[in-house]
XYZ file of N, CA and C in Angstrom:
489
model
N -41.105 -25.724 -10.895
C -40.064 -24.777 -10.673
C -39.267 -24.565 -11.951
N -39.023 -23.335 -12.287
C -38.309 -22.985 -13.509
C -36.802 -23.079 -13.280
N -36.088 -23.465 -14.308
C -34.623 -23.510 -14.222
C -34.018 -22.402 -15.087
N -34.652 -21.241 -15.082
C -34.147 -20.106 -15.835
C -32.831 -19.649 -15.214
N -31.802 -19.517 -16.043
C -30.517 -19.098 -15.488
C -30.594 -17.670 -14.934
N -29.867 -17.447 -13.873
C -29.775 -16.121 -13.255
C -29.021 -15.191 -14.191
N -29.423 -13.907 -14.255
C -28.701 -12.985 -15.129
C -27.289 -12.675 -14.622
N -26.988 -13.048 -13.397
C -25.650 -12.818 -12.844
C -25.517 -11.436 -12.240
N -24.366 -11.180 -11.650
C -24.159 -9.874 -11.024
C -24.147 -8.755 -12.058
N -24.627 -7.593 -11.651
C -24.662 -6.430 -12.543
C -23.273 -6.082 -13.061
N -22.244 -6.359 -12.253
C -20.874 -6.010 -12.637
C -20.438 -6.684 -13.939
N -21.094 -7.789 -14.325
C -20.734 -8.451 -15.572
C -21.013 -7.572 -16.787
N -21.832 -6.556 -16.626
C -22.144 -5.648 -17.729
C -21.140 -4.498 -17.832
N -20.234 -4.383 -16.868
C -19.294 -3.264 -16.829
C -17.925 -3.696 -17.307
N -17.293 -2.868 -18.100
C -15.939 -3.133 -18.571
C -14.956 -3.001 -17.411
N -13.909 -3.790 -17.451
C -12.833 -3.660 -16.467
C -11.611 -2.977 -17.078
N -11.738 -2.525 -18.318
C -10.601 -1.928 -19.019
C -10.059 -0.691 -18.302
N -10.926 0.074 -17.652
C -10.468 1.275 -16.954
C -10.643 1.147 -15.442
N -10.600 -0.081 -14.935
C -10.784 -0.348 -13.509
C -9.613 0.214 -12.716
N -9.913 1.075 -11.750
C -8.847 1.688 -10.960
C -8.218 0.696 -9.977
N -8.945 -0.335 -9.570
C -8.346 -1.368 -8.723
C -7.273 -2.107 -9.524
N -7.602 -2.497 -10.746
C -6.623 -3.170 -11.608
C -5.414 -2.293 -11.880
N -5.668 -1.011 -12.136
C -4.561 -0.093 -12.396
C -3.683 0.069 -11.156
N -4.298 0.173 -9.986
C -3.519 0.300 -8.750
C -2.671 -0.942 -8.527
N -3.218 -2.111 -8.827
C -2.468 -3.337 -8.605
C -1.318 -3.499 -9.592
N -1.376 -2.807 -10.737
C -0.221 -2.801 -11.642
C 0.988 -2.186 -10.937
N 0.753 -1.246 -10.039
C 1.826 -0.606 -9.298
C 2.100 -1.344 -7.992
N 1.043 -1.735 -7.275
C 1.187 -2.258 -5.916
C 1.150 -3.773 -5.802
N 0.837 -4.473 -6.866
C 0.499 -5.884 -6.789
C 1.615 -6.864 -6.507
N 2.851 -6.438 -6.548
C 3.955 -7.354 -6.292
C 4.308 -7.293 -4.805
N 4.559 -8.435 -4.206
C 4.770 -8.559 -2.761
C 5.734 -7.523 -2.186
N 6.863 -7.353 -2.821
C 7.900 -6.501 -2.250
C 7.524 -5.030 -2.279
N 6.595 -4.631 -3.131
C 6.218 -3.219 -3.215
C 5.626 -2.734 -1.901
N 4.724 -3.502 -1.307
C 4.121 -3.124 -0.029
C 5.177 -3.168 1.082
N 6.114 -4.106 0.998
C 7.185 -4.177 1.998
C 8.060 -2.919 1.915
N 8.374 -2.468 0.707
C 9.143 -1.225 0.550
C 8.374 -0.064 1.173
N 7.081 0.022 0.913
C 6.282 1.099 1.506
C 6.262 1.000 3.026
N 6.170 -0.211 3.557
C 6.231 -0.393 5.010
C 7.523 0.194 5.565
N 8.635 -0.139 4.914
C 9.927 0.352 5.376
C 9.974 1.880 5.352
N 9.559 2.470 4.242
C 9.612 3.930 4.102
C 8.710 4.595 5.137
N 7.490 4.088 5.317
C 6.578 4.662 6.307
C 7.121 4.503 7.728
N 7.938 3.493 7.962
C 8.538 3.295 9.280
C 9.854 4.051 9.447
N 10.210 4.867 8.457
C 11.394 5.701 8.576
C 12.670 5.085 8.035
N 12.593 3.888 7.468
C 13.764 3.240 6.867
C 13.783 3.676 5.406
N 14.609 4.660 5.081
C 14.509 5.326 3.784
C 15.738 5.165 2.898
N 16.807 4.600 3.431
C 18.034 4.445 2.654
C 18.143 3.014 2.125
N 18.649 2.908 0.896
C 18.694 1.638 0.188
C 19.325 0.528 1.021
N 20.532 0.738 1.503
C 21.237 -0.326 2.238
C 20.501 -0.694 3.526
N 19.936 0.307 4.210
C 19.160 0.017 5.419
C 17.928 -0.813 5.080
N 17.252 -0.434 3.998
C 16.063 -1.179 3.576
C 16.397 -2.626 3.226
N 17.482 -2.776 2.484
C 17.879 -4.127 2.052
C 18.209 -4.998 3.254
N 19.001 -4.465 4.184
C 19.362 -5.236 5.375
C 18.142 -5.533 6.254
N 17.322 -4.541 6.470
C 16.199 -4.685 7.402
C 15.096 -5.588 6.862
N 14.839 -5.511 5.564
C 13.706 -6.244 4.983
C 14.083 -7.572 4.340
N 15.355 -7.731 3.981
C 15.780 -8.943 3.291
C 15.424 -8.965 1.815
N 15.025 -7.830 1.264
C 14.694 -7.772 -0.160
C 15.983 -7.902 -0.972
N 16.013 -8.796 -1.955
C 17.198 -8.904 -2.808
C 17.519 -7.560 -3.484
N 18.799 -7.279 -3.647
C 19.266 -5.990 -4.171
C 18.563 -5.584 -5.467
N 18.519 -6.453 -6.461
C 17.927 -6.083 -7.753
C 16.421 -5.862 -7.630
N 15.783 -6.665 -6.815
C 14.334 -6.497 -6.605
C 14.071 -5.146 -5.953
N 14.867 -4.792 -4.948
C 14.697 -3.502 -4.283
C 14.940 -2.358 -5.263
N 15.971 -2.469 -6.070
C 16.250 -1.453 -7.086
C 15.048 -1.274 -8.012
N 14.494 -2.395 -8.481
C 13.349 -2.350 -9.390
C 12.113 -1.749 -8.713
N 11.840 -2.156 -7.474
C 10.653 -1.655 -6.766
C 10.760 -0.166 -6.485
N 11.938 0.276 -6.059
C 12.124 1.712 -5.805
C 11.954 2.516 -7.088
N 12.511 2.021 -8.201
C 12.361 2.713 -9.485
C 10.890 2.791 -9.880
N 10.151 1.697 -9.706
C 8.721 1.675 -10.030
C 7.962 2.710 -9.195
N 8.246 2.755 -7.901
C 7.534 3.670 -7.009
C 7.913 5.130 -7.282
N 9.150 5.373 -7.666
C 9.555 6.732 -8.046
C 8.883 7.114 -9.370
N 8.932 6.217 -10.356
C 8.310 6.492 -11.659
C 6.809 6.726 -11.532
N 6.168 6.043 -10.573
C 4.721 6.182 -10.371
C 4.379 7.420 -9.540
N 5.404 8.135 -9.067
C 5.163 9.342 -8.282
C 4.755 9.069 -6.844
N 5.046 7.863 -6.352
C 4.682 7.461 -4.986
C 5.812 7.788 -4.018
N 7.044 7.630 -4.482
C 8.224 8.006 -3.699
C 9.019 9.031 -4.499
N 9.798 9.819 -3.777
C 10.745 10.734 -4.413
C 12.128 10.454 -3.847
N 13.130 10.667 -4.691
C 14.523 10.476 -4.279
C 15.048 11.779 -3.700
N 15.679 11.679 -2.553
C 16.250 12.842 -1.871
C 17.744 12.582 -1.688
N 18.614 13.431 -2.268
C 20.055 13.175 -2.147
C 20.572 13.419 -0.728
N 21.572 12.643 -0.353
C 22.306 12.864 0.894
C 23.738 12.395 0.666
N 24.639 12.854 1.510
C 26.038 12.451 1.397
C 26.612 12.308 2.796
N 27.090 11.118 3.108
C 27.822 10.889 4.352
C 29.223 11.454 4.161
N 29.859 11.960 5.220
C 31.218 12.517 5.083
C 32.172 11.510 4.438
N 32.853 11.961 3.394
C 33.836 11.118 2.706
C 33.228 10.101 1.756
N 31.927 10.114 1.566
C 31.250 9.141 0.695
C 30.670 9.832 -0.532
N 30.279 9.039 -1.510
C 29.623 9.582 -2.694
C 28.180 9.948 -2.351
N 27.573 10.746 -3.197
C 26.172 11.101 -2.994
C 25.294 9.870 -3.199
N 24.353 9.708 -2.323
C 23.371 8.629 -2.413
C 21.988 9.247 -2.297
N 20.965 8.382 -2.319
C 19.601 8.886 -2.213
C 18.831 8.117 -1.146
N 17.964 8.835 -0.488
C 16.980 8.162 0.348
C 15.633 8.392 -0.304
N 14.675 7.600 0.099
C 13.364 7.587 -0.554
C 12.312 8.054 0.430
N 11.557 9.054 -0.003
C 10.530 9.652 0.843
C 9.197 9.625 0.112
N 8.113 9.438 0.857
C 6.804 9.421 0.202
C 6.400 10.803 -0.305
N 5.763 10.820 -1.442
C 5.123 12.029 -1.970
C 3.714 12.085 -1.367
N 2.957 13.109 -1.697
C 1.556 13.145 -1.256
C 0.805 11.914 -1.767
N 1.084 11.540 -3.000
C 0.469 10.338 -3.578
C 0.861 9.103 -2.774
N 2.101 9.048 -2.319
C 2.568 7.940 -1.488
C 1.897 7.932 -0.130
N 1.815 9.113 0.515
C 1.153 9.188 1.821
C -0.304 8.748 1.741
N -0.932 8.950 0.588
C -2.318 8.506 0.429
C -2.452 6.984 0.488
N -1.336 6.259 0.394
C -1.359 4.802 0.517
C -1.230 4.328 1.963
N -1.000 5.226 2.897
C -0.840 4.825 4.293
C -2.039 4.040 4.820
N -3.266 4.469 4.537
C -4.408 3.656 5.002
C -4.401 2.230 4.446
N -3.830 2.042 3.264
C -3.717 0.691 2.695
C -2.817 -0.156 3.587
N -1.699 0.416 4.014
C -0.782 -0.313 4.899
C -1.459 -0.627 6.233
N -2.213 0.320 6.773
C -2.939 0.082 8.020
C -3.946 -1.057 7.831
N -4.648 -1.064 6.701
C -5.631 -2.117 6.426
C -4.954 -3.479 6.246
N -3.836 -3.526 5.527
C -3.114 -4.794 5.326
C -2.610 -5.317 6.672
N -2.078 -4.428 7.505
C -1.621 -4.853 8.831
C -2.777 -5.386 9.667
N -3.933 -4.722 9.641
C -5.089 -5.186 10.410
C -5.521 -6.577 9.940
N -5.530 -6.794 8.642
C -5.900 -8.112 8.105
C -4.862 -9.145 8.536
N -3.578 -8.798 8.432
C -2.521 -9.712 8.856
C -2.609 -10.035 10.336
N -2.913 -9.011 11.156
C -3.072 -9.249 12.597
C -4.212 -10.222 12.863
N -5.274 -10.070 12.109
C -6.449 -10.916 12.345
C -6.208 -12.369 11.947
N -5.502 -12.576 10.852
C -5.390 -13.928 10.305
C -3.996 -14.551 10.354
N -2.956 -13.757 10.545
C -1.603 -14.294 10.395
C -0.661 -14.019 11.556
N -1.102 -13.301 12.577
C -0.217 -12.927 13.684
C 0.159 -14.146 14.524
N 1.303 -14.047 15.171
C 1.712 -15.056 16.141
C 0.724 -15.033 17.312
N 0.669 -16.094 18.104
C -0.269 -16.130 19.237
C -0.121 -14.945 20.197
N 1.078 -14.384 20.297
C 1.300 -13.248 21.202
C 0.669 -11.959 20.673
N 0.341 -11.931 19.388
C -0.273 -10.739 18.802
C 0.625 -10.059 17.798
N 0.209 -8.892 17.398
C 0.918 -8.124 16.378
C 2.292 -7.674 16.867
N 3.286 -7.679 15.988
C 4.601 -7.184 16.381
C 4.663 -5.649 16.439
N 3.723 -4.975 15.798
C 3.699 -3.509 15.815
C 2.263 -3.022 15.951
N 2.151 -1.794 16.421
C 0.862 -1.115 16.465
C 1.068 0.277 15.899
N 0.006 0.859 15.375
C 0.034 2.250 14.940
C -0.640 3.063 16.029
N 0.036 4.130 16.477
C -0.555 4.943 17.527
C -0.727 6.381 17.060
N -1.768 7.013 17.555
C -2.018 8.417 17.280
C -1.031 9.233 18.107
N -0.202 10.021 17.438
C 0.834 10.792 18.118
C 0.202 11.762 19.121
N -0.972 12.282 18.801
C -1.621 13.260 19.663
C -2.073 12.739 21.012
N -2.505 11.458 21.062
C -3.051 10.945 22.327
C -2.522 9.575 22.723
N -1.830 8.888 21.817
C -1.281 7.577 22.137
C -2.213 6.407 21.900
N -3.462 6.685 21.485
C -4.411 5.597 21.224
C -4.037 4.864 19.938
N -4.405 3.586 19.880
C -4.140 2.800 18.680
C -4.978 3.322 17.514
N -4.386 3.295 16.331
C -5.040 3.763 15.112
C -5.572 2.563 14.345
N -6.779 2.689 13.853
C -7.386 1.678 12.995
C -8.204 2.366 11.924
N -8.683 1.604 10.983
C -9.482 2.170 9.904
C -10.967 2.018 10.202
N -11.716 3.024 9.809
C -13.168 2.996 9.928
C -13.725 3.369 8.568
N -14.651 2.566 8.057
C -15.315 2.889 6.803
C -16.554 3.718 7.097
N -16.727 4.790 6.325
C -17.903 5.642 6.460
C -18.421 5.974 5.071
N -19.719 6.126 4.971
C -20.293 6.596 3.716
C -20.173 8.117 3.658
N -20.513 8.705 2.521
C -20.404 10.156 2.344
C -21.318 10.924 3.293
N -22.341 10.282 3.823
C -23.248 10.923 4.791
C -22.737 10.803 6.226
N -21.609 10.082 6.427
C -21.018 9.976 7.744
C -21.398 8.738 8.530
N -22.188 7.836 7.942
C -22.589 6.610 8.640
C -21.427 5.615 8.643
N -21.144 5.048 9.790
C -20.109 4.026 9.881
C -20.631 2.741 9.247
N -19.806 2.135 8.414
C -20.148 0.879 7.741
C -19.517 -0.246 8.542
N -20.329 -1.098 9.140
C -19.796 -2.151 10.005
C -19.995 -3.553 9.456
N -21.014 -3.754 8.658
C -21.306 -5.092 8.146
C -20.714 -5.336 6.777
N -20.342 -6.564 6.540
C -19.759 -6.932 5.250
C -20.726 -6.712 4.100
N -21.990 -6.766 4.360
C -22.996 -6.630 3.304
C -23.625 -5.240 3.272
N -23.017 -4.297 3.974
C -23.547 -2.931 4.019
C -23.042 -2.052 2.879
N -22.251 -2.624 1.988
C -21.699 -1.871 0.861
C -22.003 -2.641 -0.420
N -22.425 -1.926 -1.436
C -22.674 -2.527 -2.748
C -21.938 -1.705 -3.804
N -21.520 -2.361 -4.857
C -20.871 -1.677 -5.968
C -21.945 -1.149 -6.902
N -21.724 0.056 -7.405
C -22.641 0.641 -8.396
C -21.799 1.323 -9.460
N -22.377 1.573 -10.614
C -21.617 2.240 -11.672
C -21.186 3.641 -11.238
N -19.952 3.994 -11.565
C -19.429 5.330 -11.295
C -19.471 6.164 -12.551
N -19.018 7.401 -12.474
C -19.098 8.290 -13.643
C -18.217 7.838 -14.806
N -17.202 7.026 -14.559
C -16.323 6.581 -15.637
C -16.656 5.203 -16.180
N -17.810 4.660 -15.815
C -18.169 3.293 -16.223
C -18.310 3.190 -17.743
N -17.839 2.102 -18.261
C -17.990 1.785 -19.681
C -18.656 0.423 -19.781
N -19.503 0.223 -20.765
C -20.150 -1.101 -20.900
C -19.149 -2.163 -21.309
N -19.372 -3.377 -20.842
C -18.545 -4.513 -21.203
C -18.888 -4.911 -22.632
N -17.855 -5.068 -23.428
C -18.101 -5.483 -24.825
C -17.306 -6.721 -25.139
């Protein structure tokens, strides 16, 4: 039997310098960022409400909101309560709404591995019919992907060789 070393996964030949997963995690990779998005998607859009409801420290919330606004994920919308100074609430942009499936996926993973014995504290429902919403993976031909090994990574049009 030969002990020739395996050439390893094909991905070792690809550069990660322009990896979109890495780039996305530069924006989303800090714990509180997803919590801020959860709050905004749940309709909690004002700074003080977010801070009270989520327990995010004031400076951390300020930093996360600034990051999400700078990244074009949230936009600031002015409002003024009677007798108060102008403040802002935070609303998702189209780019922000495109992250909603990420929140659904994170919640599904959390429900599977981290929920209390009673189950999930929240569910997502389809407004049109009331059924629970979940994610389904499909290929471009419309086939549902159900198995963990039914997907493989391949080079995309922006691939660069690893150097």
